Amino acid sequence: MINDFIIFTDAASDLPTELIETHGVSVLPMYFEIDGKSYRHYPDGRELGYSRFYQMLRSGIMAKTSQVNNLEYLHYFEPVLKSGLDILYISLSSGLSGTYQSSAIAAKKLMERYPERKIYCVDSRCASVGQGMLVYHAALKKYEGLDIDELKDWVVQNRDHLCHWFTVNDLNYLKRGGRLSTSAAIVGTMLSVKPILHVDKDGHLILRGKVRGRRKSLVELADHMEKFCVSPEKQTIFIGHGDCIDDAGILASMVEQRFALKNIAVSYIGPIIGAHTGPDVMTLCFFGSEK
């Protein structure tokens, strides 16, 4: 039956609120800290809005994040199991966070308490709107009639075909995260170098190239979609942005000119990912021949 299980994900998925509400996905909030205060990030930005968060980053205030611990999972999962429903949880990549491991610990405890129920924790090996895109398509498959076991298998089979291509505007965030040396960040900033990154099959963020200038970096994202995308006319692709909606519109126009798309979903990249990428991050996500 279509209503005998709930799809969960976490707030790192950056799913737009309207898609969450329309498709019945439950989203666990995640914690971040900025300017000495701790917040929970929900998809609607109720505790600290997206624009305000990026304004604070642009002013030089740093942010940091923390993973969801197993007690949080127990808090959100147990009432669902008590009500007689099963759970399919699609997590932020284990290559970027310990969140998946925490969910697996909690699931093991809950299965001992509720042996008649099913709890599947699946590592998306995705992040941000790439994770959100995987969850969105999983929700569509649920409404097509897939049961929880079939849907878990579908997610595992398709996660390695969900392509994420990123660019960032400020190299200092990659430097702070250990993905770029201080000298490379300084020289790159002086030369207006923009990195091109993607998430690999193990869910790690990998530097794949560098270009000069912001617009060229957006063209590179579209170029990679043209190289790897499969059946774009059947897809809703996802574009995520770090408080740069005009650039998101430019990228959307670029891909619309090249492809006959089913739809484009554009959304903010929230604080959980944005704390590590900085303002003006841009990502383009789609299903492709390879990740």
PDB file of C-alpha atoms in Angstrom:
ATOM      1  CA  MET A   1       0.000   0.000   0.000  1.00  0.00           C
ATOM      2  CA  ILE A   2       1.182   3.497  -0.844  1.00  0.00           C
ATOM      3  CA  ASN A   3       0.644   4.853   2.672  1.00  0.00           C
ATOM      4  CA  ASP A   4       2.306   2.117   4.717  1.00  0.00           C
ATOM      5  CA  PHE A   5       5.683   3.867   4.918  1.00  0.00           C
ATOM      6  CA  ILE A   6       7.145   7.353   5.203  1.00  0.00           C
ATOM      7  CA  ILE A   7      10.072   8.762   3.230  1.00  0.00           C
ATOM      8  CA  PHE A   8      12.414  10.719   5.499  1.00  0.00           C
ATOM      9  CA  THR A   9      15.374  12.851   4.575  1.00  0.00           C
ATOM     10  CA  ASP A  10      17.373  15.557   6.362  1.00  0.00           C
ATOM     11  CA  ALA A  11      17.600  19.314   5.929  1.00  0.00           C
ATOM     12  CA  ALA A  12      20.839  19.036   3.945  1.00  0.00           C
ATOM     13  CA  SER A  13      18.670  17.935   0.993  1.00  0.00           C
ATOM     14  CA  ASP A  14      17.585  21.546   0.313  1.00  0.00           C
ATOM     15  CA  LEU A  15      14.196  20.448  -1.015  1.00  0.00           C
ATOM     16  CA  PRO A  16      11.828  23.351  -1.712  1.00  0.00           C
ATOM     17  CA  THR A  17       8.989  23.517   0.823  1.00  0.00           C
ATOM     18  CA  GLU A  18       6.308  23.148  -1.830  1.00  0.00           C
ATOM     19  CA  LEU A  19       7.779  19.854  -3.044  1.00  0.00           C
ATOM     20  CA  ILE A  20       8.011  18.533   0.516  1.00  0.00           C
ATOM     21  CA  GLU A  21       4.380  19.351   1.191  1.00  0.00           C
ATOM     22  CA  THR A  22       3.120  18.091  -2.160  1.00  0.00           C
ATOM     23  CA  HIS A  23       4.904  14.748  -1.972  1.00  0.00           C
ATOM     24  CA  GLY A  24       4.589  13.975   1.736  1.00  0.00           C
ATOM     25  CA  VAL A  25       8.302  13.828   2.593  1.00  0.00           C
ATOM     26  CA  SER A  26       9.361  14.230   6.240  1.00  0.00           C
ATOM     27  CA  VAL A  27      12.507  16.317   6.756  1.00  0.00           C
ATOM     28  CA  LEU A  28      14.665  16.175   9.888  1.00  0.00           C
ATOM     29  CA  PRO A  29      16.062  19.570  10.921  1.00  0.00           C
ATOM     30  CA  MET A  30      19.834  19.911  11.235  1.00  0.00           C
ATOM     31  CA  TYR A  31      21.922  22.174  13.454  1.00  0.00           C
ATOM     32  CA  PHE A  32      24.268  24.980  12.535  1.00  0.00           C
ATOM     33  CA  GLU A  33      25.953  27.753  14.481  1.00  0.00           C
ATOM     34  CA  ILE A  34      26.679  31.314  13.381  1.00  0.00           C
ATOM     35  CA  ASP A  35      27.677  34.427  15.302  1.00  0.00           C
ATOM     36  CA  GLY A  36      27.733  32.458  18.559  1.00  0.00           C
ATOM     37  CA  LYS A  37      24.131  31.228  18.255  1.00  0.00           C
ATOM     38  CA  SER A  38      22.831  27.759  17.436  1.00  0.00           C
ATOM     39  CA  TYR A  39      19.932  27.231  15.043  1.00  0.00           C
ATOM     40  CA  ARG A  40      17.990  24.327  13.649  1.00  0.00           C
ATOM     41  CA  HIS A  41      17.646  24.501   9.895  1.00  0.00           C
ATOM     42  CA  TYR A  42      14.209  23.657   8.537  1.00  0.00           C
ATOM     43  CA  PRO A  43      13.299  23.822   4.836  1.00  0.00           C
ATOM     44  CA  ASP A  44      11.249  26.979   5.431  1.00  0.00           C
ATOM     45  CA  GLY A  45      14.165  28.724   7.175  1.00  0.00           C
ATOM     46  CA  ARG A  46      11.967  29.503  10.180  1.00  0.00           C
ATOM     47  CA  GLU A  47      14.796  30.037  12.688  1.00  0.00           C
ATOM     48  CA  LEU A  48      17.147  31.959  10.395  1.00  0.00           C
ATOM     49  CA  GLY A  49      16.172  32.889   6.858  1.00  0.00           C
ATOM     50  CA  TYR A  50      18.285  32.024   3.852  1.00  0.00           C
ATOM     51  CA  SER A  51      19.016  35.593   2.771  1.00  0.00           C
ATOM     52  CA  ARG A  52      19.920  36.644   6.306  1.00  0.00           C
ATOM     53  CA  PHE A  53      22.270  33.662   6.652  1.00  0.00           C
ATOM     54  CA  TYR A  54      24.145  34.575   3.483  1.00  0.00           C
ATOM     55  CA  GLN A  55      24.229  38.249   4.449  1.00  0.00           C
ATOM     56  CA  MET A  56      26.005  37.217   7.633  1.00  0.00           C
ATOM     57  CA  LEU A  57      28.513  35.117   5.691  1.00  0.00           C
ATOM     58  CA  ARG A  58      29.183  38.011   3.321  1.00  0.00           C
ATOM     59  CA  SER A  59      29.876  40.251   6.307  1.00  0.00           C
ATOM     60  CA  GLY A  60      32.653  37.882   7.394  1.00  0.00           C
ATOM     61  CA  ILE A  61      30.838  35.890  10.077  1.00  0.00           C
ATOM     62  CA  MET A  62      31.704  32.195   9.929  1.00  0.00           C
ATOM     63  CA  ALA A  63      29.257  29.325  10.343  1.00  0.00           C
ATOM     64  CA  LYS A  64      29.729  25.705  11.343  1.00  0.00           C
ATOM     65  CA  THR A  65      27.469  22.675  11.258  1.00  0.00           C
ATOM     66  CA  SER A  66      26.916  19.455  13.199  1.00  0.00           C
ATOM     67  CA  GLN A  67      25.497  16.096  12.204  1.00  0.00           C
ATOM     68  CA  VAL A  68      22.195  14.693  13.456  1.00  0.00           C
ATOM     69  CA  ASN A  69      22.933  12.390  16.400  1.00  0.00           C
ATOM     70  CA  ASN A  70      21.256   9.044  17.007  1.00  0.00           C
ATOM     71  CA  LEU A  71      19.038  10.444  19.781  1.00  0.00           C
ATOM     72  CA  GLU A  72      17.496  12.874  17.302  1.00  0.00           C
ATOM     73  CA  TYR A  73      16.708   9.989  14.983  1.00  0.00           C
ATOM     74  CA  LEU A  74      15.076   8.085  17.824  1.00  0.00           C
ATOM     75  CA  HIS A  75      12.959  11.148  18.589  1.00  0.00           C
ATOM     76  CA  TYR A  76      11.670  11.521  15.025  1.00  0.00           C
ATOM     77  CA  PHE A  77      11.485   7.877  13.968  1.00  0.00           C
ATOM     78  CA  GLU A  78       9.894   6.168  16.976  1.00  0.00           C
ATOM     79  CA  PRO A  79       6.442   7.861  16.800  1.00  0.00           C
ATOM     80  CA  VAL A  80       6.164   6.807  13.148  1.00  0.00           C
ATOM     81  CA  LEU A  81       6.954   3.192  13.983  1.00  0.00           C
ATOM     82  CA  LYS A  82       4.519   3.281  16.917  1.00  0.00           C
ATOM     83  CA  SER A  83       1.788   4.394  14.546  1.00  0.00           C
ATOM     84  CA  GLY A  84       2.308   1.265  12.442  1.00  0.00           C
ATOM     85  CA  LEU A  85       4.262   2.769   9.549  1.00  0.00           C
ATOM     86  CA  ASP A  86       7.650   1.785   8.148  1.00  0.00           C
ATOM     87  CA  ILE A  87      10.501   4.215   7.342  1.00  0.00           C
ATOM     88  CA  LEU A  88      12.769   4.770   4.359  1.00  0.00           C
ATOM     89  CA  TYR A  89      15.384   7.380   5.268  1.00  0.00           C
ATOM     90  CA  ILE A  90      17.594   8.869   2.541  1.00  0.00           C
ATOM     91  CA  SER A  91      20.559  10.594   4.177  1.00  0.00           C
ATOM     92  CA  LEU A  92      23.207  13.162   3.371  1.00  0.00           C
ATOM     93  CA  SER A  93      26.290  11.487   1.871  1.00  0.00           C
ATOM     94  CA  SER A  94      28.451   9.538   4.310  1.00  0.00           C
ATOM     95  CA  GLY A  95      31.384  10.946   2.335  1.00  0.00           C
ATOM     96  CA  LEU A  96      30.601  14.390   3.718  1.00  0.00           C
ATOM     97  CA  SER A  97      29.059  13.755   7.148  1.00  0.00           C
ATOM     98  CA  GLY A  98      28.609  11.162   9.895  1.00  0.00           C
ATOM     99  CA  THR A  99      24.852  11.661   9.727  1.00  0.00           C
ATOM    100  CA  TYR A 100      24.198   8.381   7.917  1.00  0.00           C
ATOM    101  CA  GLN A 101      26.159   6.418  10.533  1.00  0.00           C
ATOM    102  CA  SER A 102      24.089   8.009  13.311  1.00  0.00           C
ATOM    103  CA  SER A 103      20.864   7.020  11.549  1.00  0.00           C
ATOM    104  CA  ALA A 104      22.058   3.418  11.198  1.00  0.00           C
ATOM    105  CA  ILE A 105      22.815   3.225  14.941  1.00  0.00           C
ATOM    106  CA  ALA A 106      19.355   4.544  15.762  1.00  0.00           C
ATOM    107  CA  ALA A 107      17.689   2.182  13.286  1.00  0.00           C
ATOM    108  CA  LYS A 108      19.384  -0.812  14.864  1.00  0.00           C
ATOM    109  CA  LYS A 109      18.057   0.152  18.306  1.00  0.00           C
ATOM    110  CA  LEU A 110      14.564   0.747  16.973  1.00  0.00           C
ATOM    111  CA  MET A 111      14.439  -2.560  15.131  1.00  0.00           C
ATOM    112  CA  GLU A 112      15.042  -4.289  18.459  1.00  0.00           C
ATOM    113  CA  ARG A 113      12.028  -2.457  19.891  1.00  0.00           C
ATOM    114  CA  TYR A 114       9.813  -2.848  16.815  1.00  0.00           C
ATOM    115  CA  PRO A 115      10.855  -6.089  15.087  1.00  0.00           C
ATOM    116  CA  GLU A 116       7.641  -6.134  13.054  1.00  0.00           C
ATOM    117  CA  ARG A 117       8.484  -2.826  11.350  1.00  0.00           C
ATOM    118  CA  LYS A 118      10.935  -1.988   8.567  1.00  0.00           C
ATOM    119  CA  ILE A 119      13.510   0.805   8.831  1.00  0.00           C
ATOM    120  CA  TYR A 120      15.823   1.315   5.875  1.00  0.00           C
ATOM    121  CA  CYS A 121      18.561   3.940   6.105  1.00  0.00           C
ATOM    122  CA  VAL A 122      20.072   4.575   2.674  1.00  0.00           C
ATOM    123  CA  ASP A 123      23.225   6.610   2.115  1.00  0.00           C
ATOM    124  CA  SER A 124      22.309   8.911  -0.786  1.00  0.00           C
ATOM    125  CA  ARG A 125      25.980   9.583  -1.617  1.00  0.00           C
ATOM    126  CA  CYS A 126      24.518  12.948  -2.601  1.00  0.00           C
ATOM    127  CA  ALA A 127      24.320  16.420  -1.107  1.00  0.00           C
ATOM    128  CA  SER A 128      22.196  19.551  -1.252  1.00  0.00           C
ATOM    129  CA  VAL A 129      19.740  19.691  -4.148  1.00  0.00           C
ATOM    130  CA  GLY A 130      21.302  16.502  -5.574  1.00  0.00           C
ATOM    131  CA  GLN A 131      20.133  14.690  -2.454  1.00  0.00           C
ATOM    132  CA  GLY A 132      16.836  16.545  -2.736  1.00  0.00           C
ATOM    133  CA  MET A 133      16.439  15.499  -6.366  1.00  0.00           C
ATOM    134  CA  LEU A 134      16.985  11.846  -5.430  1.00  0.00           C
ATOM    135  CA  VAL A 135      14.373  12.129  -2.658  1.00  0.00           C
ATOM    136  CA  TYR A 136      11.932  13.893  -4.983  1.00  0.00           C
ATOM    137  CA  HIS A 137      12.152  11.190  -7.626  1.00  0.00           C
ATOM    138  CA  ALA A 138      11.877   8.519  -4.929  1.00  0.00           C
ATOM    139  CA  ALA A 139       8.636  10.166  -3.774  1.00  0.00           C
ATOM    140  CA  LEU A 140       7.319  10.051  -7.335  1.00  0.00           C
ATOM    141  CA  LYS A 141       8.190   6.355  -7.528  1.00  0.00           C
ATOM    142  CA  LYS A 142       6.324   5.759  -4.272  1.00  0.00           C
ATOM    143  CA  TYR A 143       3.191   7.288  -5.749  1.00  0.00           C
ATOM    144  CA  GLU A 144       3.640   5.099  -8.818  1.00  0.00           C
ATOM    145  CA  GLY A 145       3.137   2.175  -6.455  1.00  0.00           C
ATOM    146  CA  LEU A 146       6.609   0.945  -5.449  1.00  0.00           C
ATOM    147  CA  ASP A 147       6.627  -0.653  -2.012  1.00  0.00           C
ATOM    148  CA  ILE A 148       9.319   0.149   0.524  1.00  0.00           C
ATOM    149  CA  ASP A 149      11.636  -2.705  -0.531  1.00  0.00           C
ATOM    150  CA  GLU A 150      11.314  -1.858  -4.220  1.00  0.00           C
ATOM    151  CA  LEU A 151      11.900   1.827  -3.517  1.00  0.00           C
ATOM    152  CA  LYS A 152      14.970   1.186  -1.369  1.00  0.00           C
ATOM    153  CA  ASP A 153      16.423  -0.842  -4.244  1.00  0.00           C
ATOM    154  CA  TRP A 154      15.539   1.925  -6.723  1.00  0.00           C
ATOM    155  CA  VAL A 155      17.378   4.539  -4.639  1.00  0.00           C
ATOM    156  CA  VAL A 156      20.483   2.347  -4.356  1.00  0.00           C
ATOM    157  CA  GLN A 157      20.454   1.613  -8.092  1.00  0.00           C
ATOM    158  CA  ASN A 158      20.003   5.244  -9.145  1.00  0.00           C
ATOM    159  CA  ARG A 159      22.095   7.214  -6.653  1.00  0.00           C
ATOM    160  CA  ASP A 160      25.255   6.634  -8.701  1.00  0.00           C
ATOM    161  CA  HIS A 161      23.624   8.182 -11.770  1.00  0.00           C
ATOM    162  CA  LEU A 162      22.654  11.434 -10.059  1.00  0.00           C
ATOM    163  CA  CYS A 163      25.200  13.974 -11.264  1.00  0.00           C
ATOM    164  CA  HIS A 164      26.101  17.040  -9.156  1.00  0.00           C
ATOM    165  CA  TRP A 165      28.192  19.811 -10.704  1.00  0.00           C
ATOM    166  CA  PHE A 166      29.141  22.770  -8.503  1.00  0.00           C
ATOM    167  CA  THR A 167      30.973  26.036  -8.682  1.00  0.00           C
ATOM    168  CA  VAL A 168      31.742  28.495  -5.891  1.00  0.00           C
ATOM    169  CA  ASN A 169      32.502  32.199  -6.010  1.00  0.00           C
ATOM    170  CA  ASP A 170      34.765  32.522  -2.973  1.00  0.00           C
ATOM    171  CA  LEU A 171      37.755  30.178  -2.850  1.00  0.00           C
ATOM    172  CA  ASN A 172      38.369  30.910   0.826  1.00  0.00           C
ATOM    173  CA  TYR A 173      35.560  28.564   1.854  1.00  0.00           C
ATOM    174  CA  LEU A 174      37.257  25.678   0.066  1.00  0.00           C
ATOM    175  CA  LYS A 175      40.530  26.710   1.714  1.00  0.00           C
ATOM    176  CA  ARG A 176      38.935  26.590   5.176  1.00  0.00           C
ATOM    177  CA  GLY A 177      37.512  23.153   4.383  1.00  0.00           C
ATOM    178  CA  GLY A 178      40.954  21.854   3.448  1.00  0.00           C
ATOM    179  CA  ARG A 179      40.133  21.414  -0.258  1.00  0.00           C
ATOM    180  CA  LEU A 180      42.434  24.202  -1.437  1.00  0.00           C
ATOM    181  CA  SER A 181      45.778  25.549  -0.228  1.00  0.00           C
ATOM    182  CA  THR A 182      46.099  29.098   1.069  1.00  0.00           C
ATOM    183  CA  SER A 183      48.407  30.098  -1.787  1.00  0.00           C
ATOM    184  CA  ALA A 184      46.068  28.606  -4.401  1.00  0.00           C
ATOM    185  CA  ALA A 185      43.123  30.472  -2.864  1.00  0.00           C
ATOM    186  CA  ILE A 186      45.011  33.780  -2.912  1.00  0.00           C
ATOM    187  CA  VAL A 187      46.240  33.395  -6.494  1.00  0.00           C
ATOM    188  CA  GLY A 188      42.903  32.053  -7.673  1.00  0.00           C
ATOM    189  CA  THR A 189      41.034  34.984  -6.131  1.00  0.00           C
ATOM    190  CA  MET A 190      43.400  37.474  -7.797  1.00  0.00           C
ATOM    191  CA  LEU A 191      42.894  35.807 -11.199  1.00  0.00           C
ATOM    192  CA  SER A 192      39.138  35.334 -10.748  1.00  0.00           C
ATOM    193  CA  VAL A 193      39.548  31.554 -10.979  1.00  0.00           C
ATOM    194  CA  LYS A 194      36.375  29.570 -10.355  1.00  0.00           C
ATOM    195  CA  PRO A 195      36.600  25.871  -9.460  1.00  0.00           C
ATOM    196  CA  ILE A 196      34.375  23.231 -11.030  1.00  0.00           C
ATOM    197  CA  LEU A 197      33.533  20.451  -8.583  1.00  0.00           C
ATOM    198  CA  HIS A 198      31.358  17.383  -8.479  1.00  0.00           C
ATOM    199  CA  VAL A 199      30.260  14.673  -6.042  1.00  0.00           C
ATOM    200  CA  ASP A 200      31.802  11.303  -6.911  1.00  0.00           C
ATOM    201  CA  LYS A 201      30.387   7.772  -6.534  1.00  0.00           C
ATOM    202  CA  ASP A 202      31.607   7.592  -2.945  1.00  0.00           C
ATOM    203  CA  GLY A 203      29.811  10.825  -2.092  1.00  0.00           C
ATOM    204  CA  HIS A 204      32.950  12.974  -1.784  1.00  0.00           C
ATOM    205  CA  LEU A 205      33.272  16.495  -3.156  1.00  0.00           C
ATOM    206  CA  ILE A 206      35.994  16.444  -5.835  1.00  0.00           C
ATOM    207  CA  LEU A 207      37.696  19.303  -7.688  1.00  0.00           C
ATOM    208  CA  ARG A 208      37.431  18.594 -11.428  1.00  0.00           C
ATOM    209  CA  GLY A 209      38.663  21.782 -13.076  1.00  0.00           C
ATOM    210  CA  LYS A 210      39.101  25.560 -13.001  1.00  0.00           C
ATOM    211  CA  VAL A 211      37.936  28.355 -15.290  1.00  0.00           C
ATOM    212  CA  ARG A 212      38.335  32.125 -15.396  1.00  0.00           C
ATOM    213  CA  GLY A 213      35.258  34.153 -14.516  1.00  0.00           C
ATOM    214  CA  ARG A 214      31.795  33.527 -13.134  1.00  0.00           C
ATOM    215  CA  ARG A 215      29.891  33.251 -16.400  1.00  0.00           C
ATOM    216  CA  LYS A 216      32.369  30.741 -17.781  1.00  0.00           C
ATOM    217  CA  SER A 217      31.857  28.622 -14.678  1.00  0.00           C
ATOM    218  CA  LEU A 218      28.098  28.540 -15.344  1.00  0.00           C
ATOM    219  CA  VAL A 219      28.740  27.566 -18.963  1.00  0.00           C
ATOM    220  CA  GLU A 220      30.958  24.721 -17.701  1.00  0.00           C
ATOM    221  CA  LEU A 221      28.090  23.368 -15.576  1.00  0.00           C
ATOM    222  CA  ALA A 222      25.822  23.341 -18.633  1.00  0.00           C
ATOM    223  CA  ASP A 223      28.598  21.747 -20.707  1.00  0.00           C
ATOM    224  CA  HIS A 224      28.885  18.875 -18.248  1.00  0.00           C
ATOM    225  CA  MET A 225      25.146  18.342 -18.372  1.00  0.00           C
ATOM    226  CA  GLU A 226      25.324  18.166 -22.156  1.00  0.00           C
ATOM    227  CA  LYS A 227      28.094  15.574 -21.881  1.00  0.00           C
ATOM    228  CA  PHE A 228      26.516  13.280 -19.276  1.00  0.00           C
ATOM    229  CA  CYS A 229      22.743  13.839 -19.107  1.00  0.00           C
ATOM    230  CA  VAL A 230      20.426  11.003 -20.166  1.00  0.00           C
ATOM    231  CA  SER A 231      16.830  11.602 -21.389  1.00  0.00           C
ATOM    232  CA  PRO A 232      16.551  15.228 -20.165  1.00  0.00           C
ATOM    233  CA  GLU A 233      13.014  15.455 -21.587  1.00  0.00           C
ATOM    234  CA  LYS A 234      11.884  12.979 -18.904  1.00  0.00           C
ATOM    235  CA  GLN A 235      13.578  14.720 -15.994  1.00  0.00           C
ATOM    236  CA  THR A 236      12.911  17.446 -13.504  1.00  0.00           C
ATOM    237  CA  ILE A 237      16.441  18.767 -13.010  1.00  0.00           C
ATOM    238  CA  PHE A 238      17.485  20.757  -9.945  1.00  0.00           C
ATOM    239  CA  ILE A 239      19.445  24.004  -9.698  1.00  0.00           C
ATOM    240  CA  GLY A 240      20.604  25.179  -6.275  1.00  0.00           C
ATOM    241  CA  HIS A 241      22.021  28.594  -5.425  1.00  0.00           C
ATOM    242  CA  GLY A 242      23.592  30.353  -2.462  1.00  0.00           C
ATOM    243  CA  ASP A 243      21.553  33.581  -2.514  1.00  0.00           C
ATOM    244  CA  CYS A 244      22.257  34.367  -6.178  1.00  0.00           C
ATOM    245  CA  ILE A 245      18.876  33.925  -7.849  1.00  0.00           C
ATOM    246  CA  ASP A 246      19.847  35.971 -10.917  1.00  0.00           C
ATOM    247  CA  ASP A 247      22.745  33.626 -11.708  1.00  0.00           C
ATOM    248  CA  ALA A 248      20.419  30.665 -11.138  1.00  0.00           C
ATOM    249  CA  GLY A 249      18.135  32.178 -13.778  1.00  0.00           C
ATOM    250  CA  ILE A 250      21.052  32.540 -16.188  1.00  0.00           C
ATOM    251  CA  LEU A 251      22.014  28.893 -15.696  1.00  0.00           C
ATOM    252  CA  ALA A 252      18.392  27.789 -16.109  1.00  0.00           C
ATOM    253  CA  SER A 253      18.194  29.705 -19.406  1.00  0.00           C
ATOM    254  CA  MET A 254      21.419  28.076 -20.598  1.00  0.00           C
ATOM    255  CA  VAL A 255      20.134  24.548 -20.058  1.00  0.00           C
ATOM    256  CA  GLU A 256      16.678  25.367 -21.434  1.00  0.00           C
ATOM    257  CA  GLN A 257      18.310  26.532 -24.659  1.00  0.00           C
ATOM    258  CA  ARG A 258      20.211  23.259 -24.992  1.00  0.00           C
ATOM    259  CA  PHE A 259      17.649  20.699 -23.824  1.00  0.00           C
ATOM    260  CA  ALA A 260      13.954  19.920 -24.059  1.00  0.00           C
ATOM    261  CA  LEU A 261      13.399  19.531 -20.308  1.00  0.00           C
ATOM    262  CA  LYS A 262      10.398  18.250 -18.419  1.00  0.00           C
ATOM    263  CA  ASN A 263      10.901  20.835 -15.673  1.00  0.00           C
ATOM    264  CA  ILE A 264      13.491  22.784 -13.652  1.00  0.00           C
ATOM    265  CA  ALA A 265      13.298  23.127  -9.869  1.00  0.00           C
ATOM    266  CA  VAL A 266      15.298  26.078  -8.496  1.00  0.00           C
ATOM    267  CA  SER A 267      15.925  26.385  -4.773  1.00  0.00           C
ATOM    268  CA  TYR A 268      18.217  27.861  -2.144  1.00  0.00           C
ATOM    269  CA  ILE A 269      21.197  25.923  -0.896  1.00  0.00           C
ATOM    270  CA  GLY A 270      20.686  26.069   2.852  1.00  0.00           C
ATOM    271  CA  PRO A 271      23.061  26.696   5.774  1.00  0.00           C
ATOM    272  CA  ILE A 272      24.068  23.048   6.209  1.00  0.00           C
ATOM    273  CA  ILE A 273      25.855  23.017   2.865  1.00  0.00           C
ATOM    274  CA  GLY A 274      26.221  26.780   2.429  1.00  0.00           C
ATOM    275  CA  ALA A 275      28.360  27.065   5.558  1.00  0.00           C
ATOM    276  CA  HIS A 276      31.047  25.084   3.704  1.00  0.00           C
ATOM    277  CA  THR A 277      30.667  26.576   0.206  1.00  0.00           C
ATOM    278  CA  GLY A 278      29.928  30.237   0.946  1.00  0.00           C
ATOM    279  CA  PRO A 279      27.590  32.684  -0.796  1.00  0.00           C
ATOM    280  CA  ASP A 280      26.991  32.434  -4.547  1.00  0.00           C
ATOM    281  CA  VAL A 281      27.564  28.694  -4.726  1.00  0.00           C
ATOM    282  CA  MET A 282      25.768  27.214  -7.743  1.00  0.00           C
ATOM    283  CA  THR A 283      24.936  23.599  -8.483  1.00  0.00           C
ATOM    284  CA  LEU A 284      23.290  21.789 -11.369  1.00  0.00           C
ATOM    285  CA  CYS A 285      21.938  18.273 -10.772  1.00  0.00           C
ATOM    286  CA  PHE A 286      20.534  15.723 -13.209  1.00  0.00           C
ATOM    287  CA  PHE A 287      20.448  11.991 -13.929  1.00  0.00           C
ATOM    288  CA  GLY A 288      23.258  10.943 -16.231  1.00  0.00           C
ATOM    289  CA  SER A 289      25.216   8.098 -17.734  1.00  0.00           C
ATOM    290  CA  GLU A 290      27.757   8.301 -14.938  1.00  0.00           C
ATOM    291  CA  LYS A 291      28.261  10.359 -11.809  1.00  0.00           C
TER     292      LYS A 291
END
